[in-house]
Structures are given as C-alpha cells and as structure tokens.
Tab-separated table of C-alpha atoms and ligand atoms in Angstrom:
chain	number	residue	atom	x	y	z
G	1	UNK	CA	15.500	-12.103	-0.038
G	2	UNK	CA	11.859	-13.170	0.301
G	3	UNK	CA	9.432	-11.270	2.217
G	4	UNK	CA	6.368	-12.419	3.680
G	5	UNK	CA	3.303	-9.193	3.473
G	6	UNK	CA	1.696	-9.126	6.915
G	7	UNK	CA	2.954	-9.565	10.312
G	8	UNK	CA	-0.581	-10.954	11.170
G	9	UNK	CA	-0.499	-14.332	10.191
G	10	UNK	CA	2.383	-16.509	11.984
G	11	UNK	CA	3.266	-18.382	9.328
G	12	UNK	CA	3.067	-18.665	5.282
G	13	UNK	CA	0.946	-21.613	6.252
G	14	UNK	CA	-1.656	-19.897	8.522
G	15	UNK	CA	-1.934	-17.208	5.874
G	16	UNK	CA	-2.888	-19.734	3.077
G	17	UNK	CA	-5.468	-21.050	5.192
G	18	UNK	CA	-7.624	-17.899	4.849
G	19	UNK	CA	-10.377	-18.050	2.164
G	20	UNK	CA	-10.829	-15.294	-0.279
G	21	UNK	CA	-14.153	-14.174	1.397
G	22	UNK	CA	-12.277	-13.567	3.972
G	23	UNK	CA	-9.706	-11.275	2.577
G	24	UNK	CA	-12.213	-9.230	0.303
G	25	UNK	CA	-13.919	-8.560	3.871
G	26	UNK	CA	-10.656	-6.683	4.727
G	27	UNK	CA	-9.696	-8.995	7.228
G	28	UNK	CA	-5.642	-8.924	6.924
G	29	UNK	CA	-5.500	-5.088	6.259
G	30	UNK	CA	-4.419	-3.227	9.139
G	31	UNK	CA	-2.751	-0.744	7.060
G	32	UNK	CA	-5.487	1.038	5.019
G	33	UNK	CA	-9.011	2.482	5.686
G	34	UNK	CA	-11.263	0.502	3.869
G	35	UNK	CA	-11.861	2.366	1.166
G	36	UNK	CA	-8.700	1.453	-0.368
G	37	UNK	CA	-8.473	1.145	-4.128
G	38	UNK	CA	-5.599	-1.801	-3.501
G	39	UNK	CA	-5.704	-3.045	-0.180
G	40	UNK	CA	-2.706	-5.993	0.897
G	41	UNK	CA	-3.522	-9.293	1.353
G	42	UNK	CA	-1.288	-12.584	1.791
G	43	UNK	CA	-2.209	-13.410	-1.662
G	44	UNK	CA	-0.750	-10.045	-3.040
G	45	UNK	CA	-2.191	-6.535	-3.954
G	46	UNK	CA	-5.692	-6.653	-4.287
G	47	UNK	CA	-8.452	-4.702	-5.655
G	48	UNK	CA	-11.805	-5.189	-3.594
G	49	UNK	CA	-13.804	-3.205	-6.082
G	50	UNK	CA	-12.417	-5.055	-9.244
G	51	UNK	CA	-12.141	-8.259	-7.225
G	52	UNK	CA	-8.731	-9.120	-8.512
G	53	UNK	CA	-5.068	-9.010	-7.665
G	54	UNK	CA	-2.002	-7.576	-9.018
G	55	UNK	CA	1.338	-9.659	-9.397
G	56	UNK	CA	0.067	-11.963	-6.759
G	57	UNK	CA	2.568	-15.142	-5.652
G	58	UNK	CA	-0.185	-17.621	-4.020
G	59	UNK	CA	-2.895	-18.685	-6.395
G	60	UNK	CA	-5.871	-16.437	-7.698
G	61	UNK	CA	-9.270	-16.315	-9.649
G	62	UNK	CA	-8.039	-13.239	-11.577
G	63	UNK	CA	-4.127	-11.958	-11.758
G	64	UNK	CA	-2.837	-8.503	-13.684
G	65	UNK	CA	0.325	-9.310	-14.130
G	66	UNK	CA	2.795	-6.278	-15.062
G	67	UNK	CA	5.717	-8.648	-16.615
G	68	UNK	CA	7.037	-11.947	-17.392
G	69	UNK	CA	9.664	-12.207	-14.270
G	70	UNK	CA	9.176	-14.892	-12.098
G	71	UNK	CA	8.514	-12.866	-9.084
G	72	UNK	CA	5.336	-11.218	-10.604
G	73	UNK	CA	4.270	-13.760	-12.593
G	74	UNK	CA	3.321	-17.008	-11.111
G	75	UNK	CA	1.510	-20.112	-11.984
G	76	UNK	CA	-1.578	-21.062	-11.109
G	77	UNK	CA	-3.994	-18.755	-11.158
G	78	UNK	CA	-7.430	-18.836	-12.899
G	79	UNK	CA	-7.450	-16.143	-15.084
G	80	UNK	CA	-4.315	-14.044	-16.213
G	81	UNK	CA	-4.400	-10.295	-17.696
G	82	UNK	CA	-1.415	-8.823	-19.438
G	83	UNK	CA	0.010	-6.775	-21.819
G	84	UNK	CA	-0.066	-8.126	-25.591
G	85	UNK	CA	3.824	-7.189	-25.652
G	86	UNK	CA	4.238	-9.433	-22.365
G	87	UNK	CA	1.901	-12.188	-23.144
G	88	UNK	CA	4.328	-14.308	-25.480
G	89	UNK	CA	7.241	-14.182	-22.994
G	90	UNK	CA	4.739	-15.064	-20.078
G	91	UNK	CA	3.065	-17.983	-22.401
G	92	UNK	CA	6.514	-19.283	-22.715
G	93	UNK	CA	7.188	-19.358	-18.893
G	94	UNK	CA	3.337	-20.405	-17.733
G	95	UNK	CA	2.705	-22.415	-20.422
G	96	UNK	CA	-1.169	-23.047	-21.183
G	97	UNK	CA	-2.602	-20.135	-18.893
G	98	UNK	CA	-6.163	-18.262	-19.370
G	99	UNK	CA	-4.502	-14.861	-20.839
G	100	UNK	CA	-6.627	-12.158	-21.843
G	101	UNK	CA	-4.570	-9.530	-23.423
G	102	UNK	CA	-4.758	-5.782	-22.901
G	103	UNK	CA	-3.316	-2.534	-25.090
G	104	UNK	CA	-0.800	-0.218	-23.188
G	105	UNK	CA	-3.534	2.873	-22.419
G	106	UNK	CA	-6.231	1.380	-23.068
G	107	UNK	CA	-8.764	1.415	-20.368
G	108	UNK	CA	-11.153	-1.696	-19.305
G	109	UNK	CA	-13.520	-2.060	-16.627
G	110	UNK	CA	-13.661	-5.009	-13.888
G	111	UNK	CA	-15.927	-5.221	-11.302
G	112	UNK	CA	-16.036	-1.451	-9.874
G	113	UNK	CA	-12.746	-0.354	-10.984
G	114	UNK	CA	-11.116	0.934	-14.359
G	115	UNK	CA	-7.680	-0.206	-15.208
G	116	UNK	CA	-5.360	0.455	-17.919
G	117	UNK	CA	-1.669	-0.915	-18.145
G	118	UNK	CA	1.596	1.769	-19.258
G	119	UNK	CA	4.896	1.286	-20.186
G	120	UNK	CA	7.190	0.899	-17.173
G	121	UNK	CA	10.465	0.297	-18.860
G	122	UNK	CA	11.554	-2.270	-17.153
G	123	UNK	CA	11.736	-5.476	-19.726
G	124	UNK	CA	9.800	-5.629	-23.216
G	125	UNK	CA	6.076	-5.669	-22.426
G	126	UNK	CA	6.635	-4.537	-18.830
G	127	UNK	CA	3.576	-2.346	-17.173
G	128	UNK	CA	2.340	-0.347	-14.380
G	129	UNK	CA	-0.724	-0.782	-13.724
G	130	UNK	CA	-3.097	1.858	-12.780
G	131	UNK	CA	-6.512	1.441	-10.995
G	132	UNK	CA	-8.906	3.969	-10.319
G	133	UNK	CA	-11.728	3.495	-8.300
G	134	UNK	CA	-14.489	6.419	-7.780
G	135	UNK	CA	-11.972	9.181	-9.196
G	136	UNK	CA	-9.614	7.837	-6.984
G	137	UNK	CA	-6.007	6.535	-8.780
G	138	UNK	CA	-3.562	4.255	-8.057
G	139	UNK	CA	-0.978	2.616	-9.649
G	140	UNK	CA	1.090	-0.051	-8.871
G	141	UNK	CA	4.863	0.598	-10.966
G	142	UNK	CA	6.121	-3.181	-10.739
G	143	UNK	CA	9.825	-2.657	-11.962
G	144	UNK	CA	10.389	0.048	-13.574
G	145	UNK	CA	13.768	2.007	-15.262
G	146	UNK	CA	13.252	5.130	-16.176
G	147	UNK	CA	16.224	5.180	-18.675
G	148	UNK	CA	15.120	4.136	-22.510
G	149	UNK	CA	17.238	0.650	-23.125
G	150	UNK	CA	16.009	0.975	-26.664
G	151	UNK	CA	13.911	-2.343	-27.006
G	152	UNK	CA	11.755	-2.195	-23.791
G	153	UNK	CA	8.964	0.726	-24.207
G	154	UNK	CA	9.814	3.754	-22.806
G	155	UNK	CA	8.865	4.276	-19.364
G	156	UNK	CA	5.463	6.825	-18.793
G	157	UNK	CA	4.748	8.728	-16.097
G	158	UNK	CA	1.346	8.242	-14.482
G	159	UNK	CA	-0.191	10.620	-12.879
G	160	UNK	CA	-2.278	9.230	-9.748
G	161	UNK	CA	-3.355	9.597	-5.665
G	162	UNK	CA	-0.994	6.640	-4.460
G	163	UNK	CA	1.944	5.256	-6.202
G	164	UNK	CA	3.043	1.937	-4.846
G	165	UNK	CA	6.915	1.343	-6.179
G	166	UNK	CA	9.776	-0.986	-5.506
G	167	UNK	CA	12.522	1.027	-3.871
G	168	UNK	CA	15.322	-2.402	-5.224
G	169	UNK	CA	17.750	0.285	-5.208
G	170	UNK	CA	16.544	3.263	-2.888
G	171	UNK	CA	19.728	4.688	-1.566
G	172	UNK	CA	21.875	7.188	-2.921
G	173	UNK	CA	24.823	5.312	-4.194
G	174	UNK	CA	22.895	3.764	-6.228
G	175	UNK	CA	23.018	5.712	-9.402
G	176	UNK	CA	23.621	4.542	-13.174
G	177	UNK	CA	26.172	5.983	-15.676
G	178	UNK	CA	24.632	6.223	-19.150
G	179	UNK	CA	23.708	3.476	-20.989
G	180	UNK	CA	26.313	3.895	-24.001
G	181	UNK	CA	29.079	4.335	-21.376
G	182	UNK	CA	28.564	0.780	-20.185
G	183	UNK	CA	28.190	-0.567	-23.449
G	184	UNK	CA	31.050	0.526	-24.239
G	185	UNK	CA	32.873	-0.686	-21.247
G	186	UNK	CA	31.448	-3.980	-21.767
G	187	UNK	CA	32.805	-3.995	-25.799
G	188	UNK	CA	36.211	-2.663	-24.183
G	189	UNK	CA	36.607	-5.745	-21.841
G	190	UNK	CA	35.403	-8.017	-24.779
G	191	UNK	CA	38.148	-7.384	-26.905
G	192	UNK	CA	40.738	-7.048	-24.275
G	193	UNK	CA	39.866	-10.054	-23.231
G	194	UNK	CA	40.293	-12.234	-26.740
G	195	UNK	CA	43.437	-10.152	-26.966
G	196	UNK	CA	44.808	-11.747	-23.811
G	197	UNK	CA	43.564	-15.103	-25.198
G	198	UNK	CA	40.451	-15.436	-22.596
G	199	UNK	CA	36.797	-16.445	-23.551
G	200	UNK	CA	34.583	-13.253	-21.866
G	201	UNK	CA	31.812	-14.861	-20.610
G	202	UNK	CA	29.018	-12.467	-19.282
G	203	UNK	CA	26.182	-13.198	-16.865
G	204	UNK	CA	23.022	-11.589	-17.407
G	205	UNK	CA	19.331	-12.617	-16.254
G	206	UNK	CA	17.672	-14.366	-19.333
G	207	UNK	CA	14.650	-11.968	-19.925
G	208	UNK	CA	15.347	-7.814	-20.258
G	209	UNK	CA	19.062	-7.779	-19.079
G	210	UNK	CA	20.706	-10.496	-21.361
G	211	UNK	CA	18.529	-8.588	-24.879
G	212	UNK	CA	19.351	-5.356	-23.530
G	213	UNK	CA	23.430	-6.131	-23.755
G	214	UNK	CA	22.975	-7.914	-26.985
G	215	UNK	CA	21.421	-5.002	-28.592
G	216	UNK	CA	24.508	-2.467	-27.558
G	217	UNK	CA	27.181	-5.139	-28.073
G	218	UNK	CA	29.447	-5.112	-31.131
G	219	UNK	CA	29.112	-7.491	-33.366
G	220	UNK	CA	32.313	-6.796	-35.466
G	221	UNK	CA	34.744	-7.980	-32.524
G	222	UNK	CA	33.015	-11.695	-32.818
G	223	UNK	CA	30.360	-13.893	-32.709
G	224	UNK	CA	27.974	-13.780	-29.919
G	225	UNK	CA	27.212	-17.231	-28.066
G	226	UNK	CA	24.560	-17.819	-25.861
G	227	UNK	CA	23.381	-20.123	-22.664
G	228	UNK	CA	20.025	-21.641	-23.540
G	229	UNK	CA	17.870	-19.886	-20.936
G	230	UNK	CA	18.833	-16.897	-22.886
G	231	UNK	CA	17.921	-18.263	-26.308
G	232	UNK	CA	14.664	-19.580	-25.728
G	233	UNK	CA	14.021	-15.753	-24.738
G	234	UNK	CA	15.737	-14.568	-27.377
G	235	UNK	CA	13.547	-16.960	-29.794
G	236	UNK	CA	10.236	-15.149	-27.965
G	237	UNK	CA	11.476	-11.711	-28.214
G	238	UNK	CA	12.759	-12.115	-31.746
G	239	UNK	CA	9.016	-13.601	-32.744
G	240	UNK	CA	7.560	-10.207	-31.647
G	241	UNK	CA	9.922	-8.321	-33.453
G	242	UNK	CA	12.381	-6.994	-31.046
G	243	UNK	CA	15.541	-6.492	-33.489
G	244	UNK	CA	18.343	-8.768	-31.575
G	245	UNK	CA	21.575	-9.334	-33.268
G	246	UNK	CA	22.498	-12.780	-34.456
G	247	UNK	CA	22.933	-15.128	-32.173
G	248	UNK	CA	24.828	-19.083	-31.913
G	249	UNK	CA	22.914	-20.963	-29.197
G	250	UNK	CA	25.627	-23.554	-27.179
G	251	UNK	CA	24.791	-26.932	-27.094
G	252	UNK	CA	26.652	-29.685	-25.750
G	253	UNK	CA	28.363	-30.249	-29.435
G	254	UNK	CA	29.804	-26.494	-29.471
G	255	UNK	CA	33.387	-26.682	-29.641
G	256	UNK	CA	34.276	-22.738	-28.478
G	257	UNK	CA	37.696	-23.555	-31.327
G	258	UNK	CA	34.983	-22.775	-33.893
G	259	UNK	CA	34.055	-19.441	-32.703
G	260	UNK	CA	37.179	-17.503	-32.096
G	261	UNK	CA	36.816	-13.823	-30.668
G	262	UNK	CA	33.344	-14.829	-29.408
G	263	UNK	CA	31.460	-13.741	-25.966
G	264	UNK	CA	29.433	-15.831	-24.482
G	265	UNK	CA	26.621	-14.569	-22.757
G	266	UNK	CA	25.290	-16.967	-19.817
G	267	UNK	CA	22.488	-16.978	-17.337
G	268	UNK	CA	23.693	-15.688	-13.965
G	269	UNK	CA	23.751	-19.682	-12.713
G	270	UNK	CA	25.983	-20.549	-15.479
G	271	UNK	CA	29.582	-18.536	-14.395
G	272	UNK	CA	31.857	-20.994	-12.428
G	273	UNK	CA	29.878	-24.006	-13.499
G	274	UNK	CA	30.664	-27.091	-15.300
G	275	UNK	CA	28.754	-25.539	-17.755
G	276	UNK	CA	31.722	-22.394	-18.324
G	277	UNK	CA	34.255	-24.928	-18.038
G	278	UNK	CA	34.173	-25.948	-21.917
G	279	UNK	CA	35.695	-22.314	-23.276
G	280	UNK	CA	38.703	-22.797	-21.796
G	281	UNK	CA	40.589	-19.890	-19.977
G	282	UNK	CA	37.872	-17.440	-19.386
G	283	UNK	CA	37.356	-13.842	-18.174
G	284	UNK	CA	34.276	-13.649	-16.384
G	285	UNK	CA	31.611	-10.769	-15.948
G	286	UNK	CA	28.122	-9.954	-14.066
G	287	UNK	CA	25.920	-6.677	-15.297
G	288	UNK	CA	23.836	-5.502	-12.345
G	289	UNK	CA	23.147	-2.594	-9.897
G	290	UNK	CA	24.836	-4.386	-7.193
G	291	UNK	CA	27.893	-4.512	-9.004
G	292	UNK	CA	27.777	-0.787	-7.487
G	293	UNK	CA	28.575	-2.547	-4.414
G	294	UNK	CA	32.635	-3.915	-4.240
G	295	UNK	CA	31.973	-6.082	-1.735
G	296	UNK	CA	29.281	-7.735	-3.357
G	297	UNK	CA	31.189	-7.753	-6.663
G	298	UNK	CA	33.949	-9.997	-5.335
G	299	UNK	CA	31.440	-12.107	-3.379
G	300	UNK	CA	30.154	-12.703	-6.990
G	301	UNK	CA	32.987	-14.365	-8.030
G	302	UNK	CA	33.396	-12.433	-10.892
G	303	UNK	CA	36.399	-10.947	-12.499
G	304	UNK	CA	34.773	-7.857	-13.822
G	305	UNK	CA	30.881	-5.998	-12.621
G	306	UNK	CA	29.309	-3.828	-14.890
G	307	UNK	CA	27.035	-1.587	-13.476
G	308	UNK	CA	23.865	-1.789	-15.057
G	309	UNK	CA	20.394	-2.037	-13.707
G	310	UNK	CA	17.055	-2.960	-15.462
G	311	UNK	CA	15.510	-1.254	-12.340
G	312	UNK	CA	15.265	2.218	-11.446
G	313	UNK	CA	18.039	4.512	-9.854
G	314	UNK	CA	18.095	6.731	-6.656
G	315	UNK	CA	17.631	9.635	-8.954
G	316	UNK	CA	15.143	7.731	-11.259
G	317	UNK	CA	13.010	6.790	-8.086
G	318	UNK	CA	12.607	10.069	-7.009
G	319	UNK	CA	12.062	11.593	-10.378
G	320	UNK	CA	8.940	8.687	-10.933
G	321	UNK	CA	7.546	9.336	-7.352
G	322	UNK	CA	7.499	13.619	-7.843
G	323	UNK	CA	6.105	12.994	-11.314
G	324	UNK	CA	3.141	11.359	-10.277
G	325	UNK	CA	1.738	13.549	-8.228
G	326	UNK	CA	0.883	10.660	-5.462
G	327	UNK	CA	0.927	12.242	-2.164
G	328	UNK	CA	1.166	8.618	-0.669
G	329	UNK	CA	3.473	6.192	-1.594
G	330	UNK	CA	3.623	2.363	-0.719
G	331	UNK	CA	7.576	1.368	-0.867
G	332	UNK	CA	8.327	-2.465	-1.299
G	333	UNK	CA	11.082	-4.752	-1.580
G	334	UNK	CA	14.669	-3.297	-1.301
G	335	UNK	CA	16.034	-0.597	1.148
G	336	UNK	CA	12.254	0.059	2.624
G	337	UNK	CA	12.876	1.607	5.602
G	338	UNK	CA	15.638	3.505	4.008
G	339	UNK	CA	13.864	5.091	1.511
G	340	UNK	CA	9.971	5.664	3.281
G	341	UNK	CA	12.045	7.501	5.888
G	342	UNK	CA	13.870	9.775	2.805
G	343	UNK	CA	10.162	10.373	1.531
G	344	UNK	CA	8.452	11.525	4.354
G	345	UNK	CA	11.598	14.190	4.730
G	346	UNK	CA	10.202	14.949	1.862
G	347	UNK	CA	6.669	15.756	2.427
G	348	UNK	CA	5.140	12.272	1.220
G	349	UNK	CA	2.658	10.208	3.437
G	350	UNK	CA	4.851	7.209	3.004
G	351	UNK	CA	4.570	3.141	4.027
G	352	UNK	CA	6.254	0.128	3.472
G	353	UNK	CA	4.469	-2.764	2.529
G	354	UNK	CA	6.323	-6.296	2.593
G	355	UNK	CA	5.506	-8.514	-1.020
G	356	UNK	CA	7.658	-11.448	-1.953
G	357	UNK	CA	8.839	-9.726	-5.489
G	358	UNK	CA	12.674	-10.209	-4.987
G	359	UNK	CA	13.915	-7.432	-6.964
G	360	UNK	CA	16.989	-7.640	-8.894
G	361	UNK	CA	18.619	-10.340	-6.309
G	362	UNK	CA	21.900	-12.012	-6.896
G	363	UNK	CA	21.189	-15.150	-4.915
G	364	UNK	CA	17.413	-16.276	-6.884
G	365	UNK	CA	17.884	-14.349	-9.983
G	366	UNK	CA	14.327	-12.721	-11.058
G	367	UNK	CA	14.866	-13.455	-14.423
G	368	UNK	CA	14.977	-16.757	-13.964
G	369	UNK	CA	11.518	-18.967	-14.609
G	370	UNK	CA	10.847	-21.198	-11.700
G	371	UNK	CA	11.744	-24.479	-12.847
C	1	ZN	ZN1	11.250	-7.632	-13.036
C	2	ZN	ZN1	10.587	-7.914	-9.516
C-alpha cells in the first residue's frame, strides 16, 4: 500500500510542482508549529534547520537514508548520507550515488542541527536517525526489530522529545515467537519435506530476511540454493564480513538432480513462477509477520508461513516508544489509526503522518530494488 503525506496537494503531481523554497518556508505543514525539528513535506521528512531530508521518495539536494530498502532509499538525489555498514548494500542498489558515510554514534553537524545515526535492528547497517535541534531531540526509527537476529546490529534505544516510528505491525496479534523457535520450525519443514521427496523452496525478501534465515538454517540437512536477487546481496553482505553460510547461486544450467536434500531460498516474486518450476515437486514457504494472518497466508499461495518479521512487534513497539522517553510520537505506515488511538490511551501526544515507506508488504516486496 502506498501512501501519499499530505491531504493538501490534490495530486502526486501538484505536490511535485512545489519548489523547495517553498517547502523550507513551511508551506505544506499543517501539522506542526514551526519550530519543528522535522517538519513533513511531499518530498519526505525534513529538517528546516539542517536543510535536509530523511528517507525521502521524490528527489533531494541532501538525503539521510536509514537503510538500503527500496522504500527509504531512492535514486536520485544529490547528495546521500548513510551508515558505513549500509553504504555497500545501498551502492549496490543506487549505483554511482554521492555517499558520504557516517559512524553509528557519532555525531555531525548540518546546517543548525546535530545528527547521529544508531542501530535500529532492522537489516545490517540499518539506523535511526536522531536530530536535535536547540536541545530539542528527535528521532526518526525507520524499521526497526527490537529482537537481536544475530547479523544486523542490535537495536538501541534513543532517548529523545518525539519519536516518529512505523507502526507495520501495531496491533496486538501481532507478536513474534523467538527467533530459535522459528528456525527450528523452518529446519523441521526442510527435512520433512526432502523426506516426502519435495524441493522446499522458501521466499524471503533479498536484503535482511533472506541472510537472517541463512544464518539459523542447518547446513547438515543439504545444500542451500539461492535465487539471484538473493546472491548478489549475499555477495555485498559477505564483502563486509557478515558470516553467511555457503551458498550455490541457480542459474539457468542448475540441474536441482545435482543437489539432492537442498532448499532453495527465492525472492518473494520467484514462488509459483516459471522460475520454481525447474525443482520439480516442490513444497513451498513465505517467512513474514503477515503469515500471522491465515487468511493472508493462503492468499499467498503458499503451502507453509513462517512467522517471522524483520520489523518490530506489538510488544516491541511499545517497549521502543516507553523507552524513549518521547512524549509525542509520529506513527506511519501500517495500522495508524489503530495504534495513535492505543497511544494516546496511553498518555502519549500521538499523530499519524502518511509517508510512502510500504512496510513489510506482500504485494511490492520492500526488499526488493526498484528495477
Ligand atoms: Zn526496511
Ligand atoms: Zn520500510
């Protein structure tokens, strides 16, 4: 689902008319008083006192970017700040960008404001970002998981004034098992399935979910194949140094008779496609949070949902929003309405604010680079 941020404008068109002069006057911000640190513009989140914008999705002079997914990072903007742990994955997707490359804590000035990026757990290299602005702090989470996936750096907790965070999964069904527990379901219906004489083929978005299976899946059952999308990641990730286990990339030449007892792990596009057809009788499976959901689950076309989530829980939301301190708190993309009502029953001065980051969607996977 794609949302567009301001009811002001009529049209995506109309919006990208306006001139950034414009927009740093305040012009589109109904919300906020004007002394905003991060004010919400058509372009995306933006900083009048750094003069620069945070995950924005129409072009920009300067872009933080908190992670390589295609709904926060975009092409075309002048200048790009990230991470250094983000910066090869988001080279690989942008290509030749301006990328300046920033520490996680370390703390730079632009314009009038002082920013610093920290771990938000989401993917390797993933950040919040956090802006301060005449003692006042904000910080804007991205995606964030609170749980420790072991290759993605621990989420921190950021103390601040505001807290603007995605609410993907902001009801209360939403809530993981453990990590192990799911790897081990996942390793369960691997070897049942080569017992019954089925290829398992798995679909996972190609950056943070697809690594984060490979490094909890067990390599003595069989070899582990892999759709491209998820290699050329895995090549990235591996060139940093995240530990990934080995790997056989499939190529139009792989005959699946040469790897018996493998799973194949495949980008979310691949499942049912000509693509699938090649390994024969297959047993199919998706890993998200909305595998939570049956009806979704069968919608999906898959035989089997795992329930795993590179994005925060209902209980991992509210932890992250009480452990910042933030007495307001922007909610975007997901169950918005949901979820600010929940918070202000709980004391918070709370407001939705549209973006066009898609979450972790089924339909336009946010793994996926645009094409
Ligand atoms: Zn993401
Ligand atoms: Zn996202």
């Amino acid at each position: 689902m794609r949302h567009f941020t301001t009811g002001k404008y009529k049209s995506r068109a109309a919006a990208r008319q306006l001139d950034h002069a414009t927009l740093a006057q305040g012009a589109p911000n109904a919300i906020l008083a004007p002394m905003a640190v991060l004010t919400f513009t058509p372009q995306g989140i933006y900083c009048p006192a750094g003069d620069f914008h945070i995950d924005p999705w129409r072009a920009v002079d300067r872009a933080l970017i908190t992670h390589g997914h295609a709904d926060h990072a975009h092409p075309g903007h002048r200048r790009y700040l990230a991470t250094e742990a983000a910066a090869p994955v988001i080279r690989h997707r942008l290509g030749d960008i301006a990328l300046d490359t920033i520490r996680y804590g370390e703390t730079r000035q632009i314009g009038g404001a002082q920013v610093s990026f920290h771990p938000a757990g989401h993917v390797p290299g993933s950040a919040q970002i956090r802006v301060e602005v005449k003692g006042e702090a904000w910080v804007v989470s991205g995606d964030y998981k609170l749980d420790d996936d072991g290759l993605s750096e621990p989420f921190e907790s950021v103390r601040c004034h505001a807290f603007i965070t995605e609410c993907t999964f902001g009801l209360p069904v939403f809530t993981w098992a453990p990590q192990a527990q799911v790897a081990a379901d996942i390793n369960t219906w691997w070897s049942a399935s080569v017992a019954e004489g089925q290829t398992p083929i798995l679909g996972a978005y190609s950056l943070g979910k697809a690594q984060r299976i490979l490094a909890h899946l067990d390599p003595s059952i069989g070899p582990i194949l892999t759709h491209g999308a998820i290699e050329n990641t895995n090549q990235v990730l591996r060139a940093q140094g995240l530990p990934l286990p080995a790997t056989i990339r499939v190529t139009p030449e792989t005959n699946p008779k040469d790897h018996p007892n493998a799973l194949v792990l495949a980008a979310p596009s691949a499942l049912g496609s000509a693509w699938a057809r090649r390994f024969g009788p297959v047993s199919t499976a998706f890993a998200s949070g909305w595998m939570r959901l049956r009806g979704i689950r069968r919608r999906r076309a898959a035989d089997r949902g795992f329930v795993m989530s590179d994005h925060a829980d209902w209980p991992g939301l509210n932890t992250a929003i009480r452990e910042t301190g933030a007495e307001r708190v922007f909610v975007t993309h997901g169950y918005t309405s949901q979820f600010r009502r929940w918070l202000e029953t709980q004391g918070y001065d709370a407001r939705i604010v549209e973006t066009e980051f898609e979450g972790e969607s089924l339909e336009t996977p946010e793994a996926e680079p645009a094409q």
